[in-house]
Coordinates of C-alpha atoms in Angstrom, one line a residue:
X300 CA 0.0 0.0 0.0
X301 CA 1.2 3.6 -0.7
X302 CA 2.3 5.7 2.2
X303 CA 0.2 8.6 1.0
X304 CA -2.4 9.0 -1.7
X305 CA -3.6 12.4 -2.7
X306 CA -6.9 12.3 -4.7
X307 CA -8.2 15.2 -6.8
X308 CA -7.3 18.0 -4.3
X309 CA -7.9 21.7 -5.0
X310 CA -7.0 24.8 -3.0
X311 CA -7.1 28.5 -3.6
X312 CA -6.2 31.6 -1.6
X313 CA -8.7 34.4 -2.3
X314 CA -9.4 34.1 -6.0
X315 CA -6.0 32.6 -6.9
X316 CA -6.1 28.8 -7.5
X317 CA -2.8 27.1 -6.4
X318 CA -3.7 23.4 -7.0
X319 CA -6.5 22.2 -9.2
X320 CA -7.7 18.6 -9.2
X321 CA -4.2 17.4 -8.2
X322 CA -3.3 13.8 -7.5
X323 CA -0.2 12.1 -6.2
X324 CA 1.0 8.9 -4.6
X325 CA 4.1 8.5 -2.4
X326 CA 5.8 5.1 -2.0
X327 CA 8.4 3.9 0.5
X328 CA 12.0 4.8 -0.4
X329 CA 11.1 7.5 -2.8
X330 CA 12.9 10.9 -2.8
X331 CA 10.5 13.3 -4.5
X332 CA 11.5 16.8 -5.3
X333 CA 8.7 19.4 -5.8
X334 CA 9.6 22.0 -8.3
X335 CA 7.8 25.1 -9.7
X336 CA 7.9 28.8 -9.8
X337 CA 8.0 30.9 -6.7
X338 CA 4.3 31.1 -5.5
X339 CA 3.2 28.0 -7.4
X340 CA 2.2 26.2 -4.2
X341 CA 5.1 24.0 -3.3
X342 CA 5.2 24.9 0.4
X343 CA 1.3 24.8 0.5
X344 CA 1.4 21.2 -0.8
X345 CA 3.9 20.2 2.0
X346 CA 1.6 21.8 4.6
X347 CA -1.4 19.8 3.1
X348 CA 0.6 16.6 3.3
X349 CA 1.7 17.4 6.9
X350 CA -2.0 18.0 7.9
X351 CA -1.3 21.6 8.7
X352 CA -3.9 22.9 6.3
X353 CA -6.8 21.2 4.5
X354 CA -7.5 21.4 0.8
X355 CA -10.8 23.0 -0.4
X356 CA -11.7 19.8 -2.2
X357 CA -10.4 16.3 -2.6
X358 CA -9.1 13.7 -0.1
X359 CA -5.8 12.4 1.4
X360 CA -5.3 8.8 2.4
X361 CA -2.5 7.8 4.8
X362 CA -1.2 4.4 5.7
X363 CA -2.2 3.5 9.3
X364 CA 0.2 4.8 12.0
X365 CA 2.1 6.8 9.4
X366 CA 4.7 9.2 10.9
X367 CA 5.4 12.4 9.1
X368 CA 8.1 14.9 10.1
X369 CA 9.3 18.1 8.6
X370 CA 12.5 20.0 8.7
X371 CA 11.3 23.6 9.0
X372 CA 12.5 26.3 6.6
X373 CA 13.3 28.7 9.5
X374 CA 16.0 27.9 12.0
X375 CA 14.8 26.9 15.5
X376 CA 14.2 29.7 18.0
X377 CA 14.4 29.7 21.8
X378 CA 18.1 30.1 21.9
X379 CA 18.3 29.4 25.6
X380 CA 17.3 25.7 25.1
X381 CA 19.9 23.0 24.9
X382 CA 20.3 20.7 21.9
X383 CA 19.0 17.6 23.6
X384 CA 15.7 19.3 24.6
X385 CA 15.2 20.6 21.1
X386 CA 15.8 17.2 19.6
X387 CA 13.4 15.7 22.1
X388 CA 10.6 18.0 20.9
X389 CA 10.5 15.8 17.8
X390 CA 9.0 13.1 20.0
X391 CA 6.3 15.2 21.5
X392 CA 3.5 13.1 19.8
X393 CA 5.2 9.9 21.0
X394 CA 5.4 11.2 24.5
X395 CA 1.7 12.2 24.4
X396 CA 0.8 8.6 23.3
X397 CA 2.8 7.1 26.2
X398 CA 1.2 9.5 28.7
X399 CA -2.3 8.6 27.3
X400 CA -1.4 4.9 27.6
X401 CA -0.4 5.2 31.3
X402 CA -3.6 7.2 32.0
X403 CA -5.9 4.7 30.4
X404 CA -4.2 1.6 31.7
X405 CA -4.7 2.9 35.3
X406 CA -8.5 2.8 34.8
X407 CA -10.9 -0.1 34.8
X408 CA -11.6 -0.9 31.2
X409 CA -14.3 -2.8 29.4
X410 CA -13.8 -4.8 26.2
X411 CA -13.9 -1.6 24.0
X412 CA -11.4 0.1 26.4
X413 CA -9.0 -2.8 26.2
X414 CA -9.2 -2.7 22.4
X415 CA -8.4 1.0 22.4
X416 CA -5.5 0.3 24.7
X417 CA -4.1 -2.3 22.4
X418 CA -4.4 0.1 19.4
X419 CA -2.6 2.7 21.5
X420 CA 0.3 0.3 22.3
X421 CA 0.5 -0.6 18.6
X422 CA 0.9 3.1 17.8
X423 CA 3.6 3.5 20.4
X424 CA 5.5 0.5 19.1
X425 CA 5.2 1.8 15.5
X426 CA 6.5 5.2 16.6
X427 CA 9.7 3.7 18.0
X428 CA 8.7 2.4 21.4
X429 CA 8.9 3.6 25.0
X430 CA 12.5 4.6 25.4
X431 CA 12.3 8.2 24.3
X432 CA 15.6 9.3 25.9
X433 CA 17.3 6.5 24.2
X434 CA 16.0 7.6 20.8
X435 CA 17.3 11.1 21.5
X436 CA 20.7 9.9 22.5
X437 CA 20.9 7.7 19.4
X438 CA 20.1 10.5 16.9
X439 CA 22.4 12.9 18.7
X440 CA 25.2 10.4 18.4
X441 CA 24.5 9.7 14.7
X442 CA 24.5 13.4 13.8
X443 CA 27.4 14.2 16.2
X444 CA 25.4 17.0 17.9
X445 CA 26.6 18.8 21.1
X446 CA 23.9 17.6 23.4
X447 CA 24.5 20.0 26.3
X448 CA 25.2 23.2 24.4
X449 CA 22.5 25.8 23.9
X450 CA 21.3 27.0 20.6
X451 CA 22.7 30.4 21.4
X452 CA 26.2 28.9 21.4
X453 CA 25.7 27.4 17.8
X454 CA 26.0 28.9 14.4
X455 CA 23.2 28.8 11.8
X456 CA 24.7 25.7 10.2
X457 CA 24.8 23.8 13.4
X458 CA 21.3 24.9 14.4
X459 CA 20.2 23.5 11.0
X460 CA 21.7 20.1 12.0
X461 CA 19.9 20.3 15.4
X462 CA 16.6 20.9 13.5
X463 CA 17.3 17.9 11.3
X464 CA 17.9 15.8 14.5
X465 CA 14.5 17.0 15.7
X466 CA 12.9 15.9 12.4
X467 CA 14.6 12.5 12.3
X468 CA 14.4 11.4 16.0
X469 CA 10.9 10.0 15.5
X470 CA 12.2 7.8 12.6
X471 CA 9.4 9.1 10.4
X472 CA 8.0 7.2 7.4
X473 CA 7.9 10.5 5.4
X474 CA 10.4 13.3 5.8
X475 CA 9.5 16.7 4.5
X476 CA 12.3 19.2 3.6
X477 CA 11.4 22.8 2.6
X478 CA 14.5 24.5 1.2
X479 CA 16.9 22.6 3.4
X480 CA 20.1 24.1 1.8
X481 CA 19.2 27.7 2.2
X482 CA 22.1 29.7 3.7
X483 CA 24.2 26.6 4.3
X484 CA 27.8 26.4 3.2
X485 CA 29.1 23.8 0.8
X486 CA 30.4 21.3 3.4
X487 CA 27.1 21.4 5.4
X488 CA 25.1 20.9 2.2
X489 CA 27.2 17.9 1.3
X490 CA 26.8 16.5 4.8
X491 CA 23.0 17.0 4.5
X492 CA 23.1 15.2 1.1
X493 CA 24.8 12.2 2.7
X494 CA 22.2 12.0 5.5
X495 CA 19.2 12.3 3.2
X496 CA 20.6 9.8 0.6
X497 CA 21.0 7.2 3.4
X498 CA 17.5 7.8 4.8
X499 CA 15.3 4.6 4.6
X500 CA 11.9 6.3 4.5
X501 CA 10.3 8.5 1.8
X502 CA 11.6 12.0 1.4
X503 CA 9.6 14.9 -0.2
X504 CA 11.7 18.0 -0.6
X505 CA 11.7 21.5 -2.1
X506 CA 15.0 22.9 -3.3
X507 CA 16.4 25.4 -5.9
X508 CA 19.9 23.9 -5.6
X509 CA 20.1 21.9 -8.8
X510 CA 23.2 19.9 -7.7
X511 CA 21.3 18.8 -4.5
X512 CA 18.3 18.0 -6.7
X513 CA 20.3 16.0 -9.2
X514 CA 22.1 14.0 -6.5
X515 CA 19.0 13.1 -4.5
X516 CA 15.8 13.0 -6.5
X517 CA 14.4 9.6 -7.7
X518 CA 11.3 11.4 -9.0
X519 CA 10.4 15.0 -9.8
X520 CA 6.9 16.4 -9.3
X521 CA 6.3 19.7 -10.9
X522 CA 3.4 22.1 -10.1
X523 CA 2.5 23.3 -13.5
X524 CA -0.5 25.7 -13.8
X525 CA -2.1 24.1 -10.8
X526 CA -1.6 20.5 -11.7
X527 CA 0.9 18.0 -10.4
X528 CA 3.0 16.4 -13.2
X529 CA 5.3 13.5 -12.3
X530 CA 8.6 13.0 -14.0
X531 CA 10.6 9.8 -13.3
X532 CA 14.3 10.0 -12.7
X533 CA 16.7 12.8 -11.8
X534 CA 16.9 16.5 -12.9
X535 CA 18.7 16.0 -16.1
X536 CA 16.1 13.4 -17.2
X537 CA 13.4 15.9 -16.3
X538 CA 14.9 18.6 -18.5
X539 CA 15.0 16.3 -21.4
X540 CA 11.4 15.0 -20.9
X541 CA 10.1 18.4 -20.2
X542 CA 11.4 19.9 -23.4
X543 CA 9.7 17.0 -25.4
X544 CA 6.5 17.6 -23.5
X545 CA 6.4 21.3 -24.3
X546 CA 7.0 20.6 -28.0
X547 CA 4.2 18.0 -28.0
X548 CA 1.8 20.4 -26.2
X549 CA 2.5 23.2 -28.6
X550 CA 1.9 20.8 -31.6
X551 CA -1.4 19.6 -30.1
X552 CA -2.6 23.2 -29.4
X553 CA -1.7 24.3 -32.9
X554 CA -3.6 21.4 -34.5
X555 CA -6.6 22.0 -32.1
X556 CA -6.6 25.7 -32.9
X557 CA -6.5 25.0 -36.7
X558 CA -9.5 22.6 -36.3
X559 CA -11.4 25.1 -34.3
X560 CA -10.8 27.8 -36.9
X561 CA -12.1 25.5 -39.6
X562 CA -15.2 24.8 -37.6
X563 CA -15.7 28.5 -36.9
X564 CA -15.5 29.2 -40.7
X565 CA -18.1 26.4 -41.3
X566 CA -20.6 27.8 -38.7
X567 CA -20.4 31.2 -40.4
X568 CA -21.3 29.9 -43.8
X569 CA -24.3 31.2 -45.8
X570 CA -28.0 30.7 -45.2
X571 CA -28.1 27.4 -47.2
X572 CA -25.4 25.9 -45.2
X573 CA -27.0 26.9 -41.9
X574 CA -30.3 25.3 -42.9
X575 CA -28.7 21.9 -43.5
X576 CA -25.9 22.0 -40.9
X577 CA -25.3 19.0 -38.6
X578 CA -26.6 19.8 -35.1
X579 CA -24.1 17.3 -33.7
X580 CA -21.3 19.2 -35.3
X581 CA -22.6 22.4 -33.8
X582 CA -22.5 20.8 -30.3
X583 CA -19.0 19.6 -31.0
X584 CA -18.0 23.1 -31.9
X585 CA -19.4 24.5 -28.7
X586 CA -17.5 21.9 -26.7
X587 CA -14.3 22.9 -28.6
X588 CA -14.9 26.5 -27.7
X589 CA -15.3 25.6 -24.0
X590 CA -12.1 23.5 -24.1
X591 CA -10.2 26.4 -25.7
X592 CA -11.6 28.8 -23.1
X593 CA -10.4 26.6 -20.3
X594 CA -6.8 26.3 -21.6
X595 CA -4.3 27.8 -19.2
X596 CA -1.4 29.5 -21.1
X597 CA 2.1 28.6 -20.2
X598 CA 3.6 31.4 -18.2
X599 CA 6.1 33.6 -20.0
X600 CA 9.8 33.3 -19.3
X601 CA 11.9 35.8 -17.4
X602 CA 14.0 38.1 -19.6
X603 CA 17.0 39.6 -18.0
X604 CA 19.2 42.2 -19.7
X605 CA 22.5 43.3 -18.1
X606 CA 23.7 46.9 -18.9
X607 CA 27.3 46.9 -19.9
X608 CA 29.5 50.0 -19.6
X609 CA 32.5 50.9 -21.8
X610 CA 35.5 48.7 -21.4
X611 CA 37.6 49.0 -18.3
X612 CA 41.3 49.1 -18.4
X613 CA 43.1 45.8 -19.2
X614 CA 44.1 45.4 -15.5
X615 CA 41.0 45.4 -13.2
X616 CA 42.4 44.6 -9.7
X617 CA 45.9 43.8 -8.5
X618 CA 46.4 42.6 -4.9
X619 CA 49.9 42.1 -3.4
X620 CA 50.9 40.3 -0.2
X621 CA 47.5 40.6 1.5
X622 CA 47.2 39.6 5.2
X623 CA 44.1 40.1 7.3
X624 CA 42.8 38.9 10.6
X625 CA 39.4 39.2 12.3
X626 CA 38.5 38.4 15.9
X627 CA 42.0 36.9 16.4
X628 CA 41.6 34.6 13.5
X629 CA 43.9 34.8 10.5
X630 CA 41.7 34.9 7.4
X631 CA 44.0 35.9 4.6
X632 CA 47.8 35.2 4.6
X633 CA 50.1 36.5 1.9
X634 CA 47.5 36.4 -0.8
X635 CA 48.1 37.9 -4.2
X636 CA 46.1 38.1 -7.4
X637 CA 45.9 40.0 -10.7
X638 CA 42.4 40.2 -12.1
X639 CA 42.3 41.1 -15.8
X640 CA 39.4 42.4 -18.0
X641 CA 37.0 39.6 -18.9
X642 CA 38.0 37.3 -16.0
X643 CA 35.1 35.3 -14.5
X644 CA 36.1 34.3 -11.0
X645 CA 34.2 32.3 -8.4
X646 CA 35.0 32.4 -4.7
X647 CA 34.5 29.1 -3.0
X648 CA 34.6 28.5 0.8
X649 CA 32.6 27.5 3.8
X650 CA 30.9 30.0 6.2
X651 CA 33.3 32.0 8.3
X652 CA 36.5 31.7 6.2
X653 CA 36.4 35.3 5.0
X654 CA 35.0 35.3 1.4
X655 CA 33.0 38.5 1.9
X656 CA 35.9 40.1 3.7
X657 CA 38.2 39.4 0.8
X658 CA 35.7 40.9 -1.6
X659 CA 35.5 44.1 0.4
X660 CA 39.3 44.3 0.6
X661 CA 39.6 43.8 -3.2
X662 CA 37.0 46.6 -3.7
X663 CA 38.8 49.0 -1.4
X664 CA 36.0 49.0 1.3
X665 CA 38.3 47.5 4.0
X666 CA 42.0 48.2 4.6
X667 CA 44.0 45.0 4.9
X668 CA 46.3 44.5 7.9
X669 CA 49.2 44.2 5.4
X670 CA 49.6 44.4 1.6
X671 CA 48.1 46.6 -1.1
X672 CA 45.2 46.7 -3.5
X673 CA 45.3 48.7 -6.7
X674 CA 42.1 49.2 -8.8
X675 CA 42.3 49.6 -12.6
X676 CA 41.1 52.5 -14.7
X677 CA 37.6 53.3 -16.0
X678 CA 35.9 50.9 -13.6
X679 CA 32.1 50.9 -13.3
X680 CA 31.4 48.5 -10.4
X681 CA 28.0 46.8 -9.7
X682 CA 28.1 45.2 -6.2
X683 CA 25.1 43.0 -5.4
X684 CA 25.6 43.1 -1.6
X685 CA 25.7 46.9 -1.7
X686 CA 22.4 47.0 -3.7
X687 CA 20.8 44.9 -1.0
X688 CA 21.6 47.6 1.6
X689 CA 20.2 50.3 -0.7
X690 CA 16.6 48.9 -0.9
X691 CA 14.0 51.0 0.9
X692 CA 11.4 48.5 2.2
X693 CA 8.8 51.2 2.6
X694 CA 8.8 52.0 -1.1
X695 CA 7.3 49.9 -3.9
X696 CA 9.3 47.6 -6.2
X697 CA 8.9 50.2 -9.1
X698 CA 10.1 53.0 -6.9
X699 CA 13.1 51.1 -5.7
X700 CA 14.2 49.9 -9.1
X701 CA 13.5 53.1 -11.0
X702 CA 14.7 55.4 -8.2
X703 CA 11.3 57.1 -8.3
X704 CA 11.3 57.6 -12.1
X705 CA 8.8 56.1 -14.5
X706 CA 11.4 55.5 -17.3
X707 CA 14.9 54.0 -17.2
X708 CA 17.5 53.9 -19.9
X709 CA 18.5 50.5 -21.3
X710 CA 20.8 50.1 -24.2
X711 CA 20.4 53.9 -24.8
X712 CA 16.6 53.7 -25.1
X713 CA 13.9 54.7 -22.6
X714 CA 12.0 51.8 -21.1
X715 CA 8.9 52.1 -18.8
X716 CA 9.7 50.7 -15.4
X717 CA 6.6 48.5 -15.4
X718 CA 7.5 46.9 -18.7
X719 CA 11.1 46.3 -17.4
X720 CA 9.8 44.6 -14.3
X721 CA 7.6 42.3 -16.3
X722 CA 10.8 40.7 -17.5
X723 CA 11.6 39.9 -13.9
X724 CA 8.1 38.2 -13.6
X725 CA 6.5 41.1 -11.7
X726 CA 2.9 41.9 -12.9
X727 CA 1.9 45.6 -13.0
X728 CA 0.0 45.2 -9.8
X729 CA 2.8 43.4 -8.1
X730 CA 5.3 46.1 -9.2
X731 CA 3.4 48.6 -7.0
X732 CA 3.8 46.4 -3.9
X733 CA 6.0 47.6 -1.1
X734 CA 9.3 45.7 -0.8
X735 CA 8.5 44.9 2.8
X736 CA 5.7 42.6 1.6
X737 CA 7.8 40.4 -0.7
X738 CA 9.1 36.9 -0.3
X739 CA 12.8 36.1 -0.2
X740 CA 12.8 35.1 -3.9
X741 CA 10.9 38.2 -4.9
X742 CA 13.4 40.4 -3.0
X743 CA 16.3 38.9 -4.8
X744 CA 14.6 39.5 -8.2
X745 CA 14.2 43.2 -7.2
X746 CA 17.9 43.4 -6.3
X747 CA 18.9 41.9 -9.6
X748 CA 16.5 44.2 -11.5
X749 CA 17.9 47.3 -9.7
X750 CA 21.5 46.2 -10.2
X751 CA 21.1 45.5 -13.9
X752 CA 19.8 48.9 -14.7
X753 CA 23.2 50.3 -14.0
X754 CA 25.9 50.1 -16.7
X755 CA 28.9 48.1 -15.3
X756 CA 32.1 46.5 -16.5
X757 CA 32.8 44.8 -13.2
X758 CA 30.0 42.8 -11.6
X759 CA 30.6 41.6 -8.0
X760 CA 27.8 39.2 -6.8
X761 CA 27.8 38.0 -3.2
X762 CA 25.3 35.1 -3.0
X763 CA 23.0 36.2 -5.8
X764 CA 21.1 32.9 -6.1
X765 CA 19.5 32.6 -2.6
X766 CA 15.7 31.9 -2.9
X767 CA 15.6 32.2 -6.7
X768 CA 13.5 29.5 -8.4
X769 CA 15.2 27.2 -10.9
X770 CA 13.9 29.0 -14.0
X771 CA 15.1 32.4 -12.8
X772 CA 18.5 30.9 -11.9
X773 CA 18.9 29.5 -15.4
X774 CA 17.9 32.8 -17.1
X775 CA 20.4 34.7 -14.8
X776 CA 23.1 32.2 -15.8
X777 CA 22.5 32.8 -19.5
X778 CA 22.8 36.5 -19.1
X779 CA 26.0 36.3 -17.0
X780 CA 27.6 33.9 -19.5
X781 CA 26.9 36.6 -22.2
X782 CA 28.2 39.5 -20.0
X783 CA 31.2 41.1 -21.6
X784 CA 32.7 42.7 -18.4
X785 CA 34.6 41.1 -15.5
X786 CA 32.8 38.9 -13.0
X787 CA 33.5 38.0 -9.4
X788 CA 30.9 35.7 -7.7
X789 CA 30.6 34.3 -4.2
X790 CA 28.1 31.4 -4.1
X791 CA 27.4 28.1 -2.4
X792 CA 25.5 27.0 -5.5
X793 CA 27.8 24.5 -7.1
X794 CA 25.9 24.2 -10.4
X795 CA 25.8 28.0 -10.8
X796 CA 29.5 28.3 -10.4
X797 CA 30.2 25.5 -12.9
X798 CA 28.0 27.2 -15.5
X799 CA 29.2 30.8 -15.1
X800 CA 32.8 31.1 -13.9
X801 CA 36.1 30.1 -15.7
X802 CA 38.3 30.0 -12.6
X803 CA 37.9 29.8 -8.8
X804 CA 39.6 31.1 -5.7
X805 CA 39.2 28.4 -3.0
X806 CA 39.6 28.7 0.8
X807 CA 41.3 25.4 1.4
X808 CA 41.7 23.4 4.6
X809 CA 45.4 24.4 5.1
X810 CA 44.3 28.0 5.3
X811 CA 45.6 29.0 1.9
X812 CA 43.5 30.7 -0.8
X813 CA 44.4 29.0 -4.1
X814 CA 43.4 29.8 -7.7
X815 CA 42.4 27.1 -10.1
X816 CA 41.2 27.0 -13.7
X817 CA 37.6 25.7 -14.1
X818 CA 34.6 25.6 -11.9
X819 CA 33.6 23.9 -8.6
X820 CA 33.5 20.4 -10.2
X821 CA 37.0 20.8 -11.7
X822 CA 38.3 21.7 -8.2
X823 CA 36.6 18.7 -6.6
X824 CA 38.4 16.4 -9.0
X825 CA 41.7 17.5 -7.5
X826 CA 40.8 15.8 -4.2
X827 CA 41.2 18.9 -2.1
X828 CA 39.1 19.9 0.9
X829 CA 37.6 23.2 2.1
X830 CA 38.6 25.0 5.2
X831 CA 36.0 24.6 7.9
X832 CA 35.7 27.6 10.3
X833 CA 32.1 26.7 11.5
X834 CA 33.0 24.1 14.2
X835 CA 31.5 23.4 17.6
X836 CA 34.7 24.7 19.2
X837 CA 34.4 27.9 17.2
X838 CA 30.7 28.3 16.7
X839 CA 30.9 32.0 15.8
X840 CA 33.4 31.6 13.1
X841 CA 30.8 32.3 10.5
X842 CA 30.5 35.9 11.7
X843 CA 33.5 37.0 9.8
X844 CA 31.4 37.2 6.7
X845 CA 29.2 39.9 8.2
X846 CA 29.7 43.5 7.3
X847 CA 33.2 44.0 8.6
X848 CA 33.4 47.7 7.8
X849 CA 32.7 48.2 11.5
X850 CA 36.3 47.1 12.1
X851 CA 37.3 50.7 11.6
X852 CA 35.4 51.7 14.8
X853 CA 36.4 48.7 16.9
X854 CA 37.0 49.6 20.5
X855 CA 39.9 48.3 22.5
X856 CA 39.5 44.7 23.6
X857 CA 38.4 44.0 27.1
X858 CA 35.6 42.7 29.2
X859 CA 32.2 44.3 28.9
X860 CA 30.5 46.0 31.8
X861 CA 27.8 44.1 33.6
X862 CA 25.1 46.3 31.9
X863 CA 26.6 45.8 28.4
X864 CA 27.1 42.1 28.9
X865 CA 23.5 41.7 30.0
X866 CA 22.4 43.6 26.9
X867 CA 24.5 41.3 24.8
X868 CA 23.0 38.2 26.5
X869 CA 19.5 39.4 25.8
X870 CA 19.9 40.3 22.1
X871 CA 19.7 36.8 20.6
X872 CA 16.4 36.2 22.2
X873 CA 15.2 39.6 21.1
X874 CA 16.4 38.9 17.5
X875 CA 14.6 35.6 17.5
X876 CA 11.4 37.2 18.8
X877 CA 11.5 39.9 16.1
X878 CA 12.1 37.3 13.4
X879 CA 9.1 35.4 14.5
X880 CA 6.9 38.5 14.5
X881 CA 8.2 39.4 11.0
X882 CA 7.5 35.9 9.7
X883 CA 3.9 36.2 11.0
X884 CA 3.4 39.6 9.4
X885 CA 4.9 38.4 6.1
X886 CA 2.5 35.4 6.1
X887 CA -0.4 37.9 6.2
X888 CA 1.0 40.0 3.3
X889 CA 1.8 36.9 1.3
X890 CA -1.9 36.2 1.0
X891 CA -2.7 36.8 -2.7
X892 CA -5.9 38.7 -1.7
X893 CA -4.1 40.9 0.8
X894 CA -3.6 43.9 -1.5
X895 CA -7.3 43.7 -2.6
X896 CA -8.3 44.7 0.9
X897 CA -9.0 48.3 1.9
X898 CA -6.0 50.6 2.4
X899 CA -7.1 51.1 6.1
X900 CA -6.6 47.4 6.7
X901 CA -3.4 46.8 4.7
X902 CA -1.4 49.9 5.6
X903 CA -1.2 49.3 9.4
X904 CA 0.2 45.8 8.7
X905 CA 2.7 47.1 6.2
X906 CA 3.8 49.9 8.6
X907 CA 4.2 47.4 11.5
X908 CA 6.3 45.1 9.2
X909 CA 8.6 47.9 8.3
X910 CA 8.9 48.9 11.9
X911 CA 9.8 45.4 13.0
X912 CA 12.3 45.0 10.2
X913 CA 14.0 48.2 11.3
X914 CA 14.1 47.0 14.9
X915 CA 15.6 43.7 13.7
X916 CA 18.3 45.5 11.7
X917 CA 19.2 47.7 14.7
X918 CA 19.3 44.7 17.1
X919 CA 21.6 42.8 14.7
X920 CA 23.9 45.8 14.3
X921 CA 24.1 46.3 18.1
X922 CA 24.9 42.6 18.6
X923 CA 27.8 42.8 16.2
X924 CA 29.0 46.0 17.8
X925 CA 29.0 44.5 21.3
X926 CA 30.7 41.3 20.2
X927 CA 33.5 43.4 18.7
X928 CA 33.8 45.4 21.9
X929 CA 34.2 42.1 23.8
X930 CA 36.8 40.6 21.5

């Protein structure tokens, strides 16, 4: 019997249908990847499977005693809790069954009560038995988690591992993963791949990491215009079959439209023809009209254009004998490089090794401890990370991208901002939405749209692929491959690096930064390993990739006063609380019908969202500042 059977379900939010008469079966041992555009309904489908929301129509059937667990998209909060307690929360349902069994077994039971008690015991046995603490110890050992440390002592990557422990501890039959690789470094992504590949149950996951998808998926299920379309095999097989299916659909539609046009001509013939026409043929024509009316057009593709400035000088950046430390840790040691016009360089390294710090040194935003950097002539720099800081969340998408103007210049011609944003998959209505109301993927599309309005001959992209769907990723790749200027890219997306760059700078395990010809895969073939700064012994190593321009105002090292230390201790909890509030507000604004509501209802929510985002930014900056004072 199938683990899960989904029969003819439909769901819509407001007047926007997400799933229409969708069906799916899930078998033991499958690793199913859900794909589709941002907003297509992937996360909604996971919530339906996990019984968090109910579809408007249709039914779901589950195998008896089926256990489902989900690795949440957001990192676990409550930073004061220790790892063992967080993992144990994954057995809350099992503990509830055990408590219920003890309560019922202490009562005098009739025949029906004894049968209910037997069913309860069967459910407990199916869930892993009675030794909950033993289950927790086992999963902590398998994942090598620090049982007695608090979440506050761990980096984001290790908190993600703890969240996986919580999801796996119940030994679920079905494991749900929603964007599990988001913001993880390469080593942690590969560790997660290994864990998921070895998992014995069924796995349903959402990811935009094509390398992760290719390595893990045994079947791909695409949400296409509200329907679930199943494609056997891995991602490369999907691409081949999908291309064939699109061609066949276009051929069928063309033949259908030709037949419909012929029938329309027939029905409009003269009086004599109308007197003798076949009524059955008329009814068939009406059915064809209905069928044509119900056809859902395939959505248009994104179209990105990158403005290129006049050529820079032949030498773009030359760095000599660079040395730099941060927080007592040597990040860069005697590094040198000469970047020439047209070079396409990828920076590869785990969290905390100093990739963003190196970028800022090369761009002259940070002074190195030793060494020199010389920028070339006639440089027009586009810096993705800088654009991110320039966004005004209170303004609309159009206002941000067009800097308040209705027209922008592209290739020497005026282009209306709404038309330009259509190429980034923003409808005219969506283009007038405040940035504060956008999802992560939409925000990244806004950033790219704003960046690419500026003529550049040196593009510096720090993690440009986060939250972008697969289609937008591929379009971005195509444009960057055609870009005539110089490229420097930081990314944990291995496929993206392979497709775009021609050489890589790698932060290797011996602490050296080495340059190699080729992409990520070419480097892997050399049998080398990445430096790992994000360890249990140094959980805050990942912080070196934060905005380190504050180094210039670093105070002398020393212990914090009692008042400042107390403020520092309270900040993680405050940040976690603000992130939770922002997520709740963003969930309201993500409702497709939200902006159809009266202004008096929507504006207070948007104002509150902007206020909370500002408070979060201030709290994060204060946390970095106090940490620097303490170091």
